[in-house]
């Protein structure tokens, strides 16, 4: 973390104001190289107010049950640097001031903590409204408390969650459209509730949590290899990046560094993941406006890369390639040469296709000015990845704070400001080209050497934090080890957890038939958000 | 527009009549066998409704791939339909999350008999990485009668086709 030593005016002011709130001002700590401040619970809300005044981005909150008290961590990012705030509340009376009045991104995240731990966030505008919990467990049961068994106390059949209080519009000609959880296509489940007049959407409310599988709970007690495997299945389309984030966090806890070659291999896997997903999204966005040509062409390119993945890494989606201590795959000289050729081919194909797409007026008609997410909205939400960068937000973990191997590569982060479906399409195209350049650099610079370091068992209580730029954006990961190399706590924050509310905003004022393309242009992961 | 036609023409027909895996005409063979079986048992048309009951979305990506130009599964008589009311087969992925249990049962009830359930992917087949917990019912067979399973994490398009073929053989 060389970045942390650089002088940075705005950051220093931000830190000094927050530091004045800290419990013991001499007690400067760090978690995996990230600054950490300990706060008294009563200063928890005030800290968010200060952070907001410095335009810091609210990045996530997670809790941990330390028998008798709950520890709560919140992550902010300011000027490309992370800060973790930490507090603890007594288990008998678990209450904290809410961050949601200052940060909309904290809304669902705090409700998730409330549903899972029973910590109440005072001042939260939807304090009583559950989020992750439907009806699979009772409102006085909290699955992430240590005294709650992973098997729980399930009923024979879980009833449908039919009484969730959706916001309703009323008035002449207003009607409601319930959609899901099962949708019409080959897609994940979730519920969307539209309030509409004619074709125009007045309000959209998402109700997610349908694919909640208890990932945080079933992570407990696993060993590092098994946790990496689970992390690779948080969201199947982000298997490499989630495994990378989990491994980086575990390695930080263990004080282990990967070989340089392993870092490059991980970078290659993650950029290939970006390529296949962006190609898939661009295909689907074309499909959602009935442009079959684009659907087939981008889908064709995606399939070619999936097949290459299978040849090179024995798995089309590259699952289980990133493991604690390094990677389980390696590239031979011939493989690198072949990959360079396919990159050149992809670049040429993309140049062909983008000209055709750019000249297509019917596509332009559907993409341009549809689903606008303004830079101000994106900033307020702290939108991540291509959703944020298509709306003027420059943040990219690869750039700042940066991590290996990207700190050794030449990377320009493309940004658009129109914030519409077209901008999110165009940004993916630019990110494809960036990924091609990064892949070429990595293939060129990758040193020889081993790709897997021997694992070192961390001591009980060792913690690790990591951030990785997945193809959807920033992934955060926190782990705490128990004794005997076992995981005591695992929290992965998929970018979808932050980005899903963006869809509610961008759909307002758009017509109902544009929902599929608006949805695809954001493409949140249901599984990554529901955990 | 001219560029579009040129690109489409120069891309040509990619749908695979020829070998891809193990150089043994597997895709074509499996495809033709599928087509024959569907012809015999389902009057040439098998309607599948896919339901994600809790998957990580890896399975969905590969089911999607069945519709790309290389596999073009519709040519063998298989189509994915939007409603369980139009379906012969429910292709269920994921462990069944408890929050999806009611929706899955309703979709099953909405599917007209005769109907078959195929649990696709390791999670659906046996619970996979997630198993049964406070949040998950585990394998699909814990919730619905299952007629066949397809292994894989996730099953590749070819494994899906082979799995469907094996399913048709036992029906």
PDB file of N, CA and C in Angstrom, chain A residues 383-478:
ATOM      1  N   UNK A 383     -22.545   4.807  -7.025  1.00  0.00           N
ATOM      2  CA  UNK A 383     -22.671   3.733  -8.023  1.00  0.00           C
ATOM      3  C   UNK A 383     -21.297   3.254  -8.469  1.00  0.00           C
ATOM      4  N   UNK A 384     -21.218   1.952  -8.740  1.00  0.00           N
ATOM      5  CA  UNK A 384     -19.937   1.309  -8.999  1.00  0.00           C
ATOM      6  C   UNK A 384     -19.834   0.791 -10.422  1.00  0.00           C
ATOM      7  N   UNK A 385     -18.606   0.501 -10.815  1.00  0.00           N
ATOM      8  CA  UNK A 385     -18.351  -0.176 -12.084  1.00  0.00           C
ATOM      9  C   UNK A 385     -18.857   0.615 -13.269  1.00  0.00           C
ATOM     10  N   UNK A 386     -19.349  -0.119 -14.281  1.00  0.00           N
ATOM     11  CA  UNK A 386     -19.786   0.558 -15.507  1.00  0.00           C
ATOM     12  C   UNK A 386     -21.026   1.414 -15.273  1.00  0.00           C
ATOM     13  N   UNK A 387     -21.819   1.091 -14.245  1.00  0.00           N
ATOM     14  CA  UNK A 387     -22.997   1.920 -13.953  1.00  0.00           C
ATOM     15  C   UNK A 387     -22.532   3.299 -13.466  1.00  0.00           C
ATOM     16  N   UNK A 388     -21.570   3.306 -12.572  1.00  0.00           N
ATOM     17  CA  UNK A 388     -21.040   4.576 -12.087  1.00  0.00           C
ATOM     18  C   UNK A 388     -20.247   5.303 -13.160  1.00  0.00           C
ATOM     19  N   UNK A 389     -19.391   4.560 -13.871  1.00  0.00           N
ATOM     20  CA  UNK A 389     -18.497   5.210 -14.843  1.00  0.00           C
ATOM     21  C   UNK A 389     -19.244   5.702 -16.080  1.00  0.00           C
ATOM     22  N   UNK A 390     -20.436   5.151 -16.368  1.00  0.00           N
ATOM     23  CA  UNK A 390     -21.232   5.695 -17.474  1.00  0.00           C
ATOM     24  C   UNK A 390     -21.953   6.960 -17.018  1.00  0.00           C
ATOM     25  N   UNK A 391     -21.899   7.252 -15.720  1.00  0.00           N
ATOM     26  CA  UNK A 391     -22.522   8.457 -15.172  1.00  0.00           C
ATOM     27  C   UNK A 391     -21.491   9.317 -14.447  1.00  0.00           C
ATOM     28  N   UNK A 392     -20.296   9.369 -15.001  1.00  0.00           N
ATOM     29  CA  UNK A 392     -19.302  10.340 -14.551  1.00  0.00           C
ATOM     30  C   UNK A 392     -18.504  10.001 -13.313  1.00  0.00           C
ATOM     31  N   UNK A 393     -18.711   8.803 -12.728  1.00  0.00           N
ATOM     32  CA  UNK A 393     -17.949   8.452 -11.525  1.00  0.00           C
ATOM     33  C   UNK A 393     -16.655   7.757 -11.944  1.00  0.00           C
ATOM     34  N   UNK A 394     -15.519   8.283 -11.530  1.00  0.00           N
ATOM     35  CA  UNK A 394     -14.245   7.793 -12.072  1.00  0.00           C
ATOM     36  C   UNK A 394     -13.658   6.618 -11.284  1.00  0.00           C
ATOM     37  N   UNK A 395     -14.264   6.287 -10.135  1.00  0.00           N
ATOM     38  CA  UNK A 395     -13.602   5.319  -9.258  1.00  0.00           C
ATOM     39  C   UNK A 395     -13.395   3.953  -9.916  1.00  0.00           C
ATOM     40  N   UNK A 396     -12.212   3.410  -9.735  1.00  0.00           N
ATOM     41  CA  UNK A 396     -11.874   2.069 -10.207  1.00  0.00           C
ATOM     42  C   UNK A 396     -10.803   1.536  -9.259  1.00  0.00           C
ATOM     43  N   UNK A 397     -11.077   0.435  -8.578  1.00  0.00           N
ATOM     44  CA  UNK A 397     -10.111  -0.088  -7.587  1.00  0.00           C
ATOM     45  C   UNK A 397      -8.756  -0.357  -8.231  1.00  0.00           C
ATOM     46  N   UNK A 398      -8.779  -0.744  -9.530  1.00  0.00           N
ATOM     47  CA  UNK A 398      -7.517  -1.072 -10.198  1.00  0.00           C
ATOM     48  C   UNK A 398      -6.603   0.137 -10.276  1.00  0.00           C
ATOM     49  N   UNK A 399      -7.224   1.335 -10.380  1.00  0.00           N
ATOM     50  CA  UNK A 399      -6.453   2.563 -10.553  1.00  0.00           C
ATOM     51  C   UNK A 399      -6.021   3.109  -9.187  1.00  0.00           C
ATOM     52  N   UNK A 400      -6.967   3.314  -8.319  1.00  0.00           N
ATOM     53  CA  UNK A 400      -6.663   3.804  -6.974  1.00  0.00           C
ATOM     54  C   UNK A 400      -7.692   3.234  -6.023  1.00  0.00           C
ATOM     55  N   UNK A 401      -7.308   2.587  -4.947  1.00  0.00           N
ATOM     56  CA  UNK A 401      -5.958   2.425  -4.405  1.00  0.00           C
ATOM     57  C   UNK A 401      -5.018   1.547  -5.232  1.00  0.00           C
ATOM     58  N   UNK A 402      -5.514   0.730  -6.113  1.00  0.00           N
ATOM     59  CA  UNK A 402      -4.642  -0.114  -6.936  1.00  0.00           C
ATOM     60  C   UNK A 402      -4.182  -1.348  -6.183  1.00  0.00           C
ATOM     61  N   UNK A 403      -3.878  -2.374  -6.928  1.00  0.00           N
ATOM     62  CA  UNK A 403      -3.361  -3.618  -6.343  1.00  0.00           C
ATOM     63  C   UNK A 403      -2.660  -4.384  -7.446  1.00  0.00           C
ATOM     64  N   UNK A 404      -1.795  -5.334  -7.064  1.00  0.00           N
ATOM     65  CA  UNK A 404      -1.068  -6.066  -8.100  1.00  0.00           C
ATOM     66  C   UNK A 404      -2.019  -6.954  -8.899  1.00  0.00           C
ATOM     67  N   UNK A 405      -1.839  -7.120 -10.185  1.00  0.00           N
ATOM     68  CA  UNK A 405      -0.718  -6.608 -10.977  1.00  0.00           C
ATOM     69  C   UNK A 405      -0.985  -5.227 -11.587  1.00  0.00           C
ATOM     70  N   UNK A 406      -2.169  -4.637 -11.308  1.00  0.00           N
ATOM     71  CA  UNK A 406      -2.539  -3.422 -12.051  1.00  0.00           C
ATOM     72  C   UNK A 406      -1.616  -2.249 -11.737  1.00  0.00           C
ATOM     73  N   UNK A 407      -0.995  -2.281 -10.527  1.00  0.00           N
ATOM     74  CA  UNK A 407      -0.102  -1.175 -10.186  1.00  0.00           C
ATOM     75  C   UNK A 407       1.139  -1.161 -11.073  1.00  0.00           C
ATOM     76  N   UNK A 408       1.348  -2.226 -11.835  1.00  0.00           N
ATOM     77  CA  UNK A 408       2.495  -2.261 -12.743  1.00  0.00           C
ATOM     78  C   UNK A 408       2.065  -2.116 -14.202  1.00  0.00           C
ATOM     79  N   UNK A 409       0.785  -1.842 -14.434  1.00  0.00           N
ATOM     80  CA  UNK A 409       0.286  -1.783 -15.809  1.00  0.00           C
ATOM     81  C   UNK A 409      -0.166  -0.371 -16.153  1.00  0.00           C
ATOM     82  N   UNK A 410      -0.200  -0.116 -17.440  1.00  0.00           N
ATOM     83  CA  UNK A 410      -0.686   1.164 -17.925  1.00  0.00           C
ATOM     84  C   UNK A 410      -2.203   1.039 -18.130  1.00  0.00           C
ATOM     85  N   UNK A 411      -2.960   1.754 -17.315  1.00  0.00           N
ATOM     86  CA  UNK A 411      -4.420   1.605 -17.357  1.00  0.00           C
ATOM     87  C   UNK A 411      -5.092   2.961 -17.435  1.00  0.00           C
ATOM     88  N   UNK A 412      -5.909   3.162 -18.465  1.00  0.00           N
ATOM     89  CA  UNK A 412      -6.768   4.349 -18.475  1.00  0.00           C
ATOM     90  C   UNK A 412      -8.190   3.868 -18.246  1.00  0.00           C
ATOM     91  N   UNK A 413      -8.890   4.561 -17.366  1.00  0.00           N
ATOM     92  CA  UNK A 413     -10.247   4.154 -17.029  1.00  0.00           C
ATOM     93  C   UNK A 413     -11.220   4.994 -17.849  1.00  0.00           C
ATOM     94  N   UNK A 414     -11.962   4.369 -18.764  1.00  0.00           N
ATOM     95  CA  UNK A 414     -12.911   5.148 -19.566  1.00  0.00           C
ATOM     96  C   UNK A 414     -14.102   5.619 -18.731  1.00  0.00           C
ATOM     97  N   UNK A 415     -14.542   6.828 -18.971  1.00  0.00           N
ATOM     98  CA  UNK A 415     -15.679   7.393 -18.258  1.00  0.00           C
ATOM     99  C   UNK A 415     -16.596   8.090 -19.262  1.00  0.00           C
ATOM    100  N   UNK A 416     -17.898   7.934 -19.069  1.00  0.00           N
ATOM    101  CA  UNK A 416     -18.898   8.639 -19.876  1.00  0.00           C
ATOM    102  C   UNK A 416     -19.751   9.457 -18.913  1.00  0.00           C
ATOM    103  N   UNK A 417     -20.472  10.431 -19.445  1.00  0.00           N
ATOM    104  CA  UNK A 417     -21.273  11.254 -18.533  1.00  0.00           C
ATOM    105  C   UNK A 417     -22.764  11.280 -18.874  1.00  0.00           C
ATOM    106  N   UNK A 418     -23.166  10.697 -20.003  1.00  0.00           N
ATOM    107  CA  UNK A 418     -24.583  10.785 -20.385  1.00  0.00           C
ATOM    108  C   UNK A 418     -25.482   9.934 -19.489  1.00  0.00           C
ATOM    109  N   UNK A 419     -24.951   8.831 -18.993  1.00  0.00           N
ATOM    110  CA  UNK A 419     -25.701   8.028 -18.020  1.00  0.00           C
ATOM    111  C   UNK A 419     -26.900   7.284 -18.578  1.00  0.00           C
ATOM    112  N   UNK A 420     -27.066   7.230 -19.891  1.00  0.00           N
ATOM    113  CA  UNK A 420     -28.208   6.497 -20.455  1.00  0.00           C
ATOM    114  C   UNK A 420     -27.782   5.085 -20.861  1.00  0.00           C
ATOM    115  N   UNK A 421     -28.743   4.342 -21.417  1.00  0.00           N
ATOM    116  CA  UNK A 421     -28.447   2.968 -21.839  1.00  0.00           C
ATOM    117  C   UNK A 421     -27.299   2.971 -22.852  1.00  0.00           C
ATOM    118  N   UNK A 422     -27.323   3.954 -23.758  1.00  0.00           N
ATOM    119  CA  UNK A 422     -26.270   4.044 -24.776  1.00  0.00           C
ATOM    120  C   UNK A 422     -24.903   4.215 -24.112  1.00  0.00           C
ATOM    121  N   UNK A 423     -24.843   5.051 -23.075  1.00  0.00           N
ATOM    122  CA  UNK A 423     -23.561   5.280 -22.401  1.00  0.00           C
ATOM    123  C   UNK A 423     -23.066   4.000 -21.737  1.00  0.00           C
ATOM    124  N   UNK A 424     -23.994   3.244 -21.151  1.00  0.00           N
ATOM    125  CA  UNK A 424     -23.566   2.002 -20.503  1.00  0.00           C
ATOM    126  C   UNK A 424     -23.148   0.952 -21.535  1.00  0.00           C
ATOM    127  N   UNK A 425     -23.756   0.999 -22.710  1.00  0.00           N
ATOM    128  CA  UNK A 425     -23.338   0.102 -23.797  1.00  0.00           C
ATOM    129  C   UNK A 425     -21.946   0.509 -24.285  1.00  0.00           C
ATOM    130  N   UNK A 426     -21.809   1.782 -24.559  1.00  0.00           N
ATOM    131  CA  UNK A 426     -20.575   2.326 -25.113  1.00  0.00           C
ATOM    132  C   UNK A 426     -19.422   2.136 -24.127  1.00  0.00           C
ATOM    133  N   UNK A 427     -19.704   2.327 -22.849  1.00  0.00           N
ATOM    134  CA  UNK A 427     -18.663   2.165 -21.838  1.00  0.00           C
ATOM    135  C   UNK A 427     -18.171   0.719 -21.786  1.00  0.00           C
ATOM    136  N   UNK A 428     -19.094  -0.227 -21.949  1.00  0.00           N
ATOM    137  CA  UNK A 428     -18.672  -1.630 -21.972  1.00  0.00           C
ATOM    138  C   UNK A 428     -17.735  -1.869 -23.154  1.00  0.00           C
ATOM    139  N   UNK A 429     -18.084  -1.273 -24.287  1.00  0.00           N
ATOM    140  CA  UNK A 429     -17.213  -1.417 -25.456  1.00  0.00           C
ATOM    141  C   UNK A 429     -15.815  -0.886 -25.142  1.00  0.00           C
ATOM    142  N   UNK A 430     -15.747   0.299 -24.533  1.00  0.00           N
ATOM    143  CA  UNK A 430     -14.446   0.873 -24.199  1.00  0.00           C
ATOM    144  C   UNK A 430     -13.705   0.010 -23.177  1.00  0.00           C
ATOM    145  N   UNK A 431     -14.455  -0.538 -22.241  1.00  0.00           N
ATOM    146  CA  UNK A 431     -13.805  -1.397 -21.239  1.00  0.00           C
ATOM    147  C   UNK A 431     -13.280  -2.692 -21.865  1.00  0.00           C
ATOM    148  N   UNK A 432     -13.961  -3.148 -22.918  1.00  0.00           N
ATOM    149  CA  UNK A 432     -13.456  -4.310 -23.640  1.00  0.00           C
ATOM    150  C   UNK A 432     -12.092  -3.994 -24.232  1.00  0.00           C
ATOM    151  N   UNK A 433     -11.994  -2.812 -24.825  1.00  0.00           N
ATOM    152  CA  UNK A 433     -10.716  -2.436 -25.441  1.00  0.00           C
ATOM    153  C   UNK A 433      -9.637  -2.269 -24.373  1.00  0.00           C
ATOM    154  N   UNK A 434     -10.018  -1.694 -23.229  1.00  0.00           N
ATOM    155  CA  UNK A 434      -9.065  -1.564 -22.120  1.00  0.00           C
ATOM    156  C   UNK A 434      -8.604  -2.948 -21.659  1.00  0.00           C
ATOM    157  N   UNK A 435      -9.568  -3.865 -21.543  1.00  0.00           N
ATOM    158  CA  UNK A 435      -9.223  -5.216 -21.092  1.00  0.00           C
ATOM    159  C   UNK A 435      -8.256  -5.882 -22.068  1.00  0.00           C
ATOM    160  N   UNK A 436      -8.486  -5.666 -23.361  1.00  0.00           N
ATOM    161  CA  UNK A 436      -7.576  -6.237 -24.373  1.00  0.00           C
ATOM    162  C   UNK A 436      -6.158  -5.706 -24.161  1.00  0.00           C
ATOM    163  N   UNK A 437      -6.053  -4.396 -23.932  1.00  0.00           N
ATOM    164  CA  UNK A 437      -4.724  -3.803 -23.719  1.00  0.00           C
ATOM    165  C   UNK A 437      -4.078  -4.349 -22.450  1.00  0.00           C
ATOM    166  N   UNK A 438      -4.878  -4.463 -21.390  1.00  0.00           N
ATOM    167  CA  UNK A 438      -4.334  -4.986 -20.129  1.00  0.00           C
ATOM    168  C   UNK A 438      -3.863  -6.427 -20.302  1.00  0.00           C
ATOM    169  N   UNK A 439      -4.662  -7.223 -20.992  1.00  0.00           N
ATOM    170  CA  UNK A 439      -4.286  -8.623 -21.207  1.00  0.00           C
ATOM    171  C   UNK A 439      -2.969  -8.704 -21.972  1.00  0.00           C
ATOM    172  N   UNK A 440      -2.841  -7.871 -23.000  1.00  0.00           N
ATOM    173  CA  UNK A 440      -1.598  -7.902 -23.784  1.00  0.00           C
ATOM    174  C   UNK A 440      -0.397  -7.517 -22.925  1.00  0.00           C
ATOM    175  N   UNK A 441      -0.582  -6.469 -22.107  1.00  0.00           N
ATOM    176  CA  UNK A 441       0.523  -6.072 -21.230  1.00  0.00           C
ATOM    177  C   UNK A 441       0.887  -7.186 -20.265  1.00  0.00           C
ATOM    178  N   UNK A 442      -0.132  -7.821 -19.695  1.00  0.00           N
ATOM    179  CA  UNK A 442       0.143  -8.872 -18.708  1.00  0.00           C
ATOM    180  C   UNK A 442       0.850 -10.059 -19.359  1.00  0.00           C
ATOM    181  N   UNK A 443       0.405 -10.426 -20.568  1.00  0.00           N
ATOM    182  CA  UNK A 443       1.048 -11.545 -21.258  1.00  0.00           C
ATOM    183  C   UNK A 443       2.503 -11.207 -21.579  1.00  0.00           C
ATOM    184  N   UNK A 444       2.727  -9.937 -21.884  1.00  0.00           N
ATOM    185  CA  UNK A 444       4.067  -9.480 -22.236  1.00  0.00           C
ATOM    186  C   UNK A 444       4.987  -9.457 -21.013  1.00  0.00           C
ATOM    187  N   UNK A 445       4.454  -8.947 -19.891  1.00  0.00           N
ATOM    188  CA  UNK A 445       5.321  -8.673 -18.727  1.00  0.00           C
ATOM    189  C   UNK A 445       5.398  -9.805 -17.712  1.00  0.00           C
ATOM    190  N   UNK A 446       4.505 -10.787 -17.833  1.00  0.00           N
ATOM    191  CA  UNK A 446       4.399 -11.803 -16.774  1.00  0.00           C
ATOM    192  C   UNK A 446       5.733 -12.520 -16.568  1.00  0.00           C
ATOM    193  N   UNK A 447       6.277 -12.468 -15.344  1.00  0.00           N
ATOM    194  CA  UNK A 447       7.557 -13.136 -15.101  1.00  0.00           C
ATOM    195  C   UNK A 447       7.375 -14.644 -14.951  1.00  0.00           C
ATOM    196  N   UNK A 448       8.457 -15.359 -15.079  1.00  0.00           N
ATOM    197  CA  UNK A 448       8.433 -16.805 -14.830  1.00  0.00           C
ATOM    198  C   UNK A 448       8.327 -17.045 -13.327  1.00  0.00           C
ATOM    199  N   UNK A 449       8.035 -18.250 -12.950  1.00  0.00           N
ATOM    200  CA  UNK A 449       8.049 -18.579 -11.526  1.00  0.00           C
ATOM    201  C   UNK A 449       6.898 -19.456 -11.122  1.00  0.00           C
ATOM    202  N   UNK A 450       6.857 -19.741  -9.822  1.00  0.00           N
ATOM    203  CA  UNK A 450       5.789 -20.584  -9.291  1.00  0.00           C
ATOM    204  C   UNK A 450       4.494 -19.778  -9.251  1.00  0.00           C
ATOM    205  N   UNK A 451       3.370 -20.472  -9.262  1.00  0.00           N
ATOM    206  CA  UNK A 451       2.082 -19.767  -9.221  1.00  0.00           C
ATOM    207  C   UNK A 451       1.321 -20.041  -7.927  1.00  0.00           C
ATOM    208  N   UNK A 452       1.876 -20.872  -7.059  1.00  0.00           N
ATOM    209  CA  UNK A 452       1.147 -21.203  -5.836  1.00  0.00           C
ATOM    210  C   UNK A 452       2.113 -21.227  -4.650  1.00  0.00           C
ATOM    211  N   UNK A 453       1.830 -20.357  -3.670  1.00  0.00           N
ATOM    212  CA  UNK A 453       2.672 -20.322  -2.470  1.00  0.00           C
ATOM    213  C   UNK A 453       2.087 -21.260  -1.414  1.00  0.00           C
ATOM    214  N   UNK A 454       2.949 -21.760  -0.523  1.00  0.00           N
ATOM    215  CA  UNK A 454       2.468 -22.620   0.567  1.00  0.00           C
ATOM    216  C   UNK A 454       1.599 -21.805   1.506  1.00  0.00           C
ATOM    217  N   UNK A 455       0.503 -22.379   1.931  1.00  0.00           N
ATOM    218  CA  UNK A 455      -0.411 -21.676   2.826  1.00  0.00           C
ATOM    219  C   UNK A 455       0.180 -21.600   4.235  1.00  0.00           C
ATOM    220  N   UNK A 456      -0.121 -20.508   4.914  1.00  0.00           N
ATOM    221  CA  UNK A 456       0.363 -20.315   6.281  1.00  0.00           C
ATOM    222  C   UNK A 456      -0.869 -20.094   7.152  1.00  0.00           C
ATOM    223  N   UNK A 457      -1.051 -20.918   8.147  1.00  0.00           N
ATOM    224  CA  UNK A 457      -2.260 -20.823   8.972  1.00  0.00           C
ATOM    225  C   UNK A 457      -2.247 -19.535   9.794  1.00  0.00           C
ATOM    226  N   UNK A 458      -3.269 -18.694   9.636  1.00  0.00           N
ATOM    227  CA  UNK A 458      -3.295 -17.451  10.408  1.00  0.00           C
ATOM    228  C   UNK A 458      -3.668 -17.733  11.866  1.00  0.00           C
ATOM    229  N   UNK A 459      -3.271 -16.848  12.752  1.00  0.00           N
ATOM    230  CA  UNK A 459      -3.633 -17.059  14.149  1.00  0.00           C
ATOM    231  C   UNK A 459      -5.120 -16.777  14.342  1.00  0.00           C
ATOM    232  N   UNK A 460      -5.660 -17.336  15.420  1.00  0.00           N
ATOM    233  CA  UNK A 460      -7.074 -17.127  15.707  1.00  0.00           C
ATOM    234  C   UNK A 460      -7.328 -15.633  15.875  1.00  0.00           C
ATOM    235  N   UNK A 461      -8.391 -15.145  15.268  1.00  0.00           N
ATOM    236  CA  UNK A 461      -8.732 -13.723  15.373  1.00  0.00           C
ATOM    237  C   UNK A 461      -8.122 -12.877  14.271  1.00  0.00           C
ATOM    238  N   UNK A 462      -7.247 -13.452  13.453  1.00  0.00           N
ATOM    239  CA  UNK A 462      -6.636 -12.672  12.367  1.00  0.00           C
ATOM    240  C   UNK A 462      -7.719 -12.230  11.389  1.00  0.00           C
ATOM    241  N   UNK A 463      -7.629 -10.962  10.967  1.00  0.00           N
ATOM    242  CA  UNK A 463      -8.638 -10.410  10.071  1.00  0.00           C
ATOM    243  C   UNK A 463      -7.995 -10.002   8.753  1.00  0.00           C
ATOM    244  N   UNK A 464      -8.778  -9.999   7.714  1.00  0.00           N
ATOM    245  CA  UNK A 464      -8.291  -9.528   6.421  1.00  0.00           C
ATOM    246  C   UNK A 464      -9.380  -8.771   5.687  1.00  0.00           C
ATOM    247  N   UNK A 465      -8.959  -7.752   4.947  1.00  0.00           N
ATOM    248  CA  UNK A 465      -9.887  -6.951   4.145  1.00  0.00           C
ATOM    249  C   UNK A 465      -9.277  -6.818   2.755  1.00  0.00           C
ATOM    250  N   UNK A 466     -10.104  -6.893   1.723  1.00  0.00           N
ATOM    251  CA  UNK A 466      -9.573  -6.730   0.366  1.00  0.00           C
ATOM    252  C   UNK A 466     -10.617  -6.103  -0.540  1.00  0.00           C
ATOM    253  N   UNK A 467     -10.139  -5.392  -1.530  1.00  0.00           N
ATOM    254  CA  UNK A 467     -11.006  -4.831  -2.560  1.00  0.00           C
ATOM    255  C   UNK A 467     -10.444  -5.219  -3.926  1.00  0.00           C
ATOM    256  N   UNK A 468     -11.340  -5.586  -4.822  1.00  0.00           N
ATOM    257  CA  UNK A 468     -10.964  -6.028  -6.161  1.00  0.00           C
ATOM    258  C   UNK A 468     -11.953  -5.400  -7.139  1.00  0.00           C
ATOM    259  N   UNK A 469     -11.502  -4.999  -8.304  1.00  0.00           N
ATOM    260  CA  UNK A 469     -12.429  -4.470  -9.304  1.00  0.00           C
ATOM    261  C   UNK A 469     -12.923  -5.621 -10.175  1.00  0.00           C
ATOM    262  N   UNK A 470     -14.079  -6.159  -9.837  1.00  0.00           N
ATOM    263  CA  UNK A 470     -14.681  -7.192 -10.682  1.00  0.00           C
ATOM    264  C   UNK A 470     -15.251  -6.539 -11.930  1.00  0.00           C
ATOM    265  N   UNK A 471     -15.830  -7.330 -12.814  1.00  0.00           N
ATOM    266  CA  UNK A 471     -16.330  -6.747 -14.069  1.00  0.00           C
ATOM    267  C   UNK A 471     -17.528  -5.829 -13.816  1.00  0.00           C
ATOM    268  N   UNK A 472     -18.271  -6.064 -12.708  1.00  0.00           N
ATOM    269  CA  UNK A 472     -19.383  -5.166 -12.380  1.00  0.00           C
ATOM    270  C   UNK A 472     -18.928  -3.972 -11.547  1.00  0.00           C
ATOM    271  N   UNK A 473     -17.709  -4.014 -11.027  1.00  0.00           N
ATOM    272  CA  UNK A 473     -17.220  -2.937 -10.187  1.00  0.00           C
ATOM    273  C   UNK A 473     -16.585  -3.473  -8.920  1.00  0.00           C
ATOM    274  N   UNK A 474     -16.437  -2.563  -7.964  1.00  0.00           N
ATOM    275  CA  UNK A 474     -15.714  -2.863  -6.740  1.00  0.00           C
ATOM    276  C   UNK A 474     -16.352  -4.004  -5.932  1.00  0.00           C
ATOM    277  N   UNK A 475     -15.525  -5.004  -5.610  1.00  0.00           N
ATOM    278  CA  UNK A 475     -15.941  -6.070  -4.699  1.00  0.00           C
ATOM    279  C   UNK A 475     -15.158  -5.880  -3.406  1.00  0.00           C
ATOM    280  N   UNK A 476     -15.863  -5.842  -2.270  1.00  0.00           N
ATOM    281  CA  UNK A 476     -15.174  -5.767  -0.987  1.00  0.00           C
ATOM    282  C   UNK A 476     -15.301  -7.115  -0.297  1.00  0.00           C
ATOM    283  N   UNK A 477     -14.312  -7.421   0.503  1.00  0.00           N
ATOM    284  CA  UNK A 477     -14.363  -8.697   1.201  1.00  0.00           C
ATOM    285  C   UNK A 477     -13.713  -8.569   2.566  1.00  0.00           C
ATOM    286  N   UNK A 478     -14.396  -9.101   3.578  1.00  0.00           N
ATOM    287  CA  UNK A 478     -13.846  -9.121   4.928  1.00  0.00           C
ATOM    288  C   UNK A 478     -13.836 -10.558   5.430  1.00  0.00           C
TER     289      UNK A 478
END
